[in-house]
């Protein structure tokens, strides 16, 4: 696994980075979200190797999709997952096969 950068970005800088990445023809928004979820899950496993029960809190903003994908990845990996939706989103999430 690669080392995650330690530099922090403002909310606007993070949005700009997402936009620039999605403008590349080879990267779709869902692919970017999936990569973020996979990296977050790997970081969680690295920092908490004994954890097998997790809670994922998802709001209604753009990053909620990342949380749902983290939960799906954890379920597929055999974790017990408690998913809490903290807001109502007007955005439609793509169909995800959780099995």
JSON list of C-alpha atoms in Angstrom, two decimals:
[
{"chain": "A", "resi": 1, "resn": "UNK", "atom": "CA", "xyz": [0.00, 0.00, 0.00]},
{"chain": "A", "resi": 2, "resn": "UNK", "atom": "CA", "xyz": [1.19, 3.52, -0.72]},
{"chain": "A", "resi": 3, "resn": "UNK", "atom": "CA", "xyz": [1.64, 6.20, 1.94]},
{"chain": "A", "resi": 4, "resn": "UNK", "atom": "CA", "xyz": [-1.23, 8.67, 2.12]},
{"chain": "A", "resi": 5, "resn": "UNK", "atom": "CA", "xyz": [-0.27, 12.33, 1.92]},
{"chain": "A", "resi": 6, "resn": "UNK", "atom": "CA", "xyz": [-0.36, 14.25, 5.18]},
{"chain": "A", "resi": 7, "resn": "UNK", "atom": "CA", "xyz": [-1.10, 17.66, 3.69]},
{"chain": "A", "resi": 8, "resn": "UNK", "atom": "CA", "xyz": [-4.57, 18.99, 4.51]},
{"chain": "A", "resi": 9, "resn": "UNK", "atom": "CA", "xyz": [-6.71, 20.83, 1.98]},
{"chain": "A", "resi": 10, "resn": "UNK", "atom": "CA", "xyz": [-9.52, 23.32, 2.44]},
{"chain": "A", "resi": 11, "resn": "UNK", "atom": "CA", "xyz": [-13.01, 22.29, 1.37]},
{"chain": "A", "resi": 12, "resn": "UNK", "atom": "CA", "xyz": [-12.70, 24.38, -1.78]},
{"chain": "A", "resi": 13, "resn": "UNK", "atom": "CA", "xyz": [-9.31, 22.86, -2.64]},
{"chain": "A", "resi": 14, "resn": "UNK", "atom": "CA", "xyz": [-10.74, 19.36, -2.19]},
{"chain": "A", "resi": 15, "resn": "UNK", "atom": "CA", "xyz": [-13.67, 20.21, -4.49]},
{"chain": "A", "resi": 16, "resn": "UNK", "atom": "CA", "xyz": [-11.23, 21.58, -7.06]},
{"chain": "A", "resi": 17, "resn": "UNK", "atom": "CA", "xyz": [-9.12, 18.41, -6.90]},
{"chain": "A", "resi": 18, "resn": "UNK", "atom": "CA", "xyz": [-12.25, 16.25, -7.36]},
{"chain": "A", "resi": 19, "resn": "UNK", "atom": "CA", "xyz": [-13.41, 18.37, -10.30]},
{"chain": "A", "resi": 20, "resn": "UNK", "atom": "CA", "xyz": [-10.01, 18.23, -12.01]},
{"chain": "A", "resi": 21, "resn": "UNK", "atom": "CA", "xyz": [-9.81, 14.46, -11.54]},
{"chain": "A", "resi": 22, "resn": "UNK", "atom": "CA", "xyz": [-13.33, 13.96, -12.92]},
{"chain": "A", "resi": 23, "resn": "UNK", "atom": "CA", "xyz": [-12.54, 16.11, -15.96]},
{"chain": "A", "resi": 24, "resn": "UNK", "atom": "CA", "xyz": [-9.97, 13.56, -17.05]},
{"chain": "A", "resi": 25, "resn": "UNK", "atom": "CA", "xyz": [-11.57, 11.26, -19.61]},
{"chain": "A", "resi": 26, "resn": "UNK", "atom": "CA", "xyz": [-10.19, 8.15, -17.93]},
{"chain": "A", "resi": 27, "resn": "UNK", "atom": "CA", "xyz": [-11.72, 8.85, -14.47]},
{"chain": "A", "resi": 28, "resn": "UNK", "atom": "CA", "xyz": [-15.46, 8.84, -13.76]},
{"chain": "A", "resi": 29, "resn": "UNK", "atom": "CA", "xyz": [-16.98, 10.29, -10.58]},
{"chain": "A", "resi": 30, "resn": "UNK", "atom": "CA", "xyz": [-18.07, 6.88, -9.31]},
{"chain": "A", "resi": 31, "resn": "UNK", "atom": "CA", "xyz": [-14.56, 5.48, -9.91]},
{"chain": "A", "resi": 32, "resn": "UNK", "atom": "CA", "xyz": [-13.07, 8.35, -7.91]},
{"chain": "A", "resi": 33, "resn": "UNK", "atom": "CA", "xyz": [-15.54, 7.74, -5.07]},
{"chain": "A", "resi": 34, "resn": "UNK", "atom": "CA", "xyz": [-14.79, 4.01, -5.12]},
{"chain": "A", "resi": 35, "resn": "UNK", "atom": "CA", "xyz": [-11.02, 4.63, -4.96]},
{"chain": "A", "resi": 36, "resn": "UNK", "atom": "CA", "xyz": [-11.53, 6.99, -2.00]},
{"chain": "A", "resi": 37, "resn": "UNK", "atom": "CA", "xyz": [-13.66, 4.40, -0.20]},
{"chain": "A", "resi": 38, "resn": "UNK", "atom": "CA", "xyz": [-11.13, 1.63, -0.83]},
{"chain": "A", "resi": 39, "resn": "UNK", "atom": "CA", "xyz": [-8.27, 3.81, 0.45]},
{"chain": "A", "resi": 40, "resn": "UNK", "atom": "CA", "xyz": [-10.24, 4.77, 3.56]},
{"chain": "A", "resi": 41, "resn": "UNK", "atom": "CA", "xyz": [-11.10, 1.12, 4.25]},
{"chain": "A", "resi": 42, "resn": "UNK", "atom": "CA", "xyz": [-7.45, 0.07, 3.84]},
{"chain": "A", "resi": 43, "resn": "UNK", "atom": "CA", "xyz": [-6.36, 2.85, 6.20]},
{"chain": "A", "resi": 44, "resn": "UNK", "atom": "CA", "xyz": [-8.94, 1.71, 8.76]},
{"chain": "A", "resi": 45, "resn": "UNK", "atom": "CA", "xyz": [-7.68, -1.88, 8.51]},
{"chain": "A", "resi": 46, "resn": "UNK", "atom": "CA", "xyz": [-4.10, -0.72, 8.92]},
{"chain": "A", "resi": 47, "resn": "UNK", "atom": "CA", "xyz": [-4.81, 1.42, 11.99]},
{"chain": "A", "resi": 48, "resn": "UNK", "atom": "CA", "xyz": [-7.39, -0.92, 13.59]},
{"chain": "A", "resi": 49, "resn": "UNK", "atom": "CA", "xyz": [-6.39, -4.45, 12.53]},
{"chain": "A", "resi": 50, "resn": "UNK", "atom": "CA", "xyz": [-8.47, -6.18, 15.22]},
{"chain": "A", "resi": 51, "resn": "UNK", "atom": "CA", "xyz": [-11.71, -4.32, 14.45]},
{"chain": "A", "resi": 52, "resn": "UNK", "atom": "CA", "xyz": [-14.48, -6.45, 12.96]},
{"chain": "A", "resi": 53, "resn": "UNK", "atom": "CA", "xyz": [-17.45, -4.27, 13.93]},
{"chain": "A", "resi": 54, "resn": "UNK", "atom": "CA", "xyz": [-17.70, -0.76, 12.53]},
{"chain": "A", "resi": 55, "resn": "UNK", "atom": "CA", "xyz": [-20.16, 2.10, 12.46]},
{"chain": "A", "resi": 56, "resn": "UNK", "atom": "CA", "xyz": [-20.34, 4.33, 9.40]},
{"chain": "A", "resi": 57, "resn": "UNK", "atom": "CA", "xyz": [-22.05, 7.71, 9.72]},
{"chain": "A", "resi": 58, "resn": "UNK", "atom": "CA", "xyz": [-23.27, 9.24, 6.47]},
{"chain": "A", "resi": 59, "resn": "UNK", "atom": "CA", "xyz": [-24.66, 12.72, 6.03]},
{"chain": "A", "resi": 60, "resn": "UNK", "atom": "CA", "xyz": [-26.49, 14.02, 2.99]},
{"chain": "A", "resi": 61, "resn": "UNK", "atom": "CA", "xyz": [-23.56, 15.80, 1.33]},
{"chain": "A", "resi": 62, "resn": "UNK", "atom": "CA", "xyz": [-21.28, 14.71, -1.47]},
{"chain": "A", "resi": 63, "resn": "UNK", "atom": "CA", "xyz": [-19.13, 12.52, 0.79]},
{"chain": "A", "resi": 64, "resn": "UNK", "atom": "CA", "xyz": [-22.09, 10.41, 1.92]},
{"chain": "A", "resi": 65, "resn": "UNK", "atom": "CA", "xyz": [-21.54, 8.16, -1.10]},
{"chain": "A", "resi": 66, "resn": "UNK", "atom": "CA", "xyz": [-18.01, 7.43, 0.09]},
{"chain": "A", "resi": 67, "resn": "UNK", "atom": "CA", "xyz": [-19.41, 6.31, 3.44]},
{"chain": "A", "resi": 68, "resn": "UNK", "atom": "CA", "xyz": [-21.97, 4.01, 1.82]},
{"chain": "A", "resi": 69, "resn": "UNK", "atom": "CA", "xyz": [-19.23, 2.45, -0.30]},
{"chain": "A", "resi": 70, "resn": "UNK", "atom": "CA", "xyz": [-16.97, 1.99, 2.75]},
{"chain": "A", "resi": 71, "resn": "UNK", "atom": "CA", "xyz": [-19.86, 0.18, 4.45]},
{"chain": "A", "resi": 72, "resn": "UNK", "atom": "CA", "xyz": [-20.37, -2.04, 1.39]},
{"chain": "A", "resi": 73, "resn": "UNK", "atom": "CA", "xyz": [-16.66, -2.87, 1.19]},
{"chain": "A", "resi": 74, "resn": "UNK", "atom": "CA", "xyz": [-16.60, -3.71, 4.90]},
{"chain": "A", "resi": 75, "resn": "UNK", "atom": "CA", "xyz": [-19.66, -5.97, 4.57]},
{"chain": "A", "resi": 76, "resn": "UNK", "atom": "CA", "xyz": [-18.06, -7.79, 1.65]},
{"chain": "A", "resi": 77, "resn": "UNK", "atom": "CA", "xyz": [-14.91, -8.25, 3.77]},
{"chain": "A", "resi": 78, "resn": "UNK", "atom": "CA", "xyz": [-16.93, -9.91, 6.55]},
{"chain": "A", "resi": 79, "resn": "UNK", "atom": "CA", "xyz": [-17.24, -6.99, 8.95]},
{"chain": "A", "resi": 80, "resn": "UNK", "atom": "CA", "xyz": [-20.34, -6.33, 11.02]},
{"chain": "A", "resi": 81, "resn": "UNK", "atom": "CA", "xyz": [-21.50, -2.89, 9.88]},
{"chain": "A", "resi": 82, "resn": "UNK", "atom": "CA", "xyz": [-23.83, -0.40, 11.51]},
{"chain": "A", "resi": 83, "resn": "UNK", "atom": "CA", "xyz": [-24.76, 2.25, 8.93]},
{"chain": "A", "resi": 84, "resn": "UNK", "atom": "CA", "xyz": [-26.32, 5.48, 10.17]},
{"chain": "A", "resi": 85, "resn": "UNK", "atom": "CA", "xyz": [-27.82, 7.95, 7.70]},
{"chain": "A", "resi": 86, "resn": "UNK", "atom": "CA", "xyz": [-27.80, 11.39, 9.34]},
{"chain": "A", "resi": 87, "resn": "UNK", "atom": "CA", "xyz": [-29.57, 13.33, 6.62]},
{"chain": "A", "resi": 88, "resn": "UNK", "atom": "CA", "xyz": [-31.93, 13.06, 3.73]},
{"chain": "A", "resi": 89, "resn": "UNK", "atom": "CA", "xyz": [-30.24, 13.37, 0.40]},
{"chain": "A", "resi": 90, "resn": "UNK", "atom": "CA", "xyz": [-31.94, 14.58, -2.74]},
{"chain": "A", "resi": 91, "resn": "UNK", "atom": "CA", "xyz": [-29.25, 12.84, -4.77]},
{"chain": "A", "resi": 92, "resn": "UNK", "atom": "CA", "xyz": [-29.72, 9.36, -6.16]},
{"chain": "A", "resi": 93, "resn": "UNK", "atom": "CA", "xyz": [-27.02, 6.83, -5.28]},
{"chain": "A", "resi": 94, "resn": "UNK", "atom": "CA", "xyz": [-26.13, 4.27, -7.92]},
{"chain": "A", "resi": 95, "resn": "UNK", "atom": "CA", "xyz": [-27.23, 0.67, -7.50]},
{"chain": "A", "resi": 96, "resn": "UNK", "atom": "CA", "xyz": [-24.57, -1.19, -5.55]},
{"chain": "A", "resi": 97, "resn": "UNK", "atom": "CA", "xyz": [-24.32, -4.96, -5.30]},
{"chain": "A", "resi": 98, "resn": "UNK", "atom": "CA", "xyz": [-23.55, -5.60, -1.64]},
{"chain": "A", "resi": 99, "resn": "UNK", "atom": "CA", "xyz": [-23.01, -9.35, -1.97]}
]
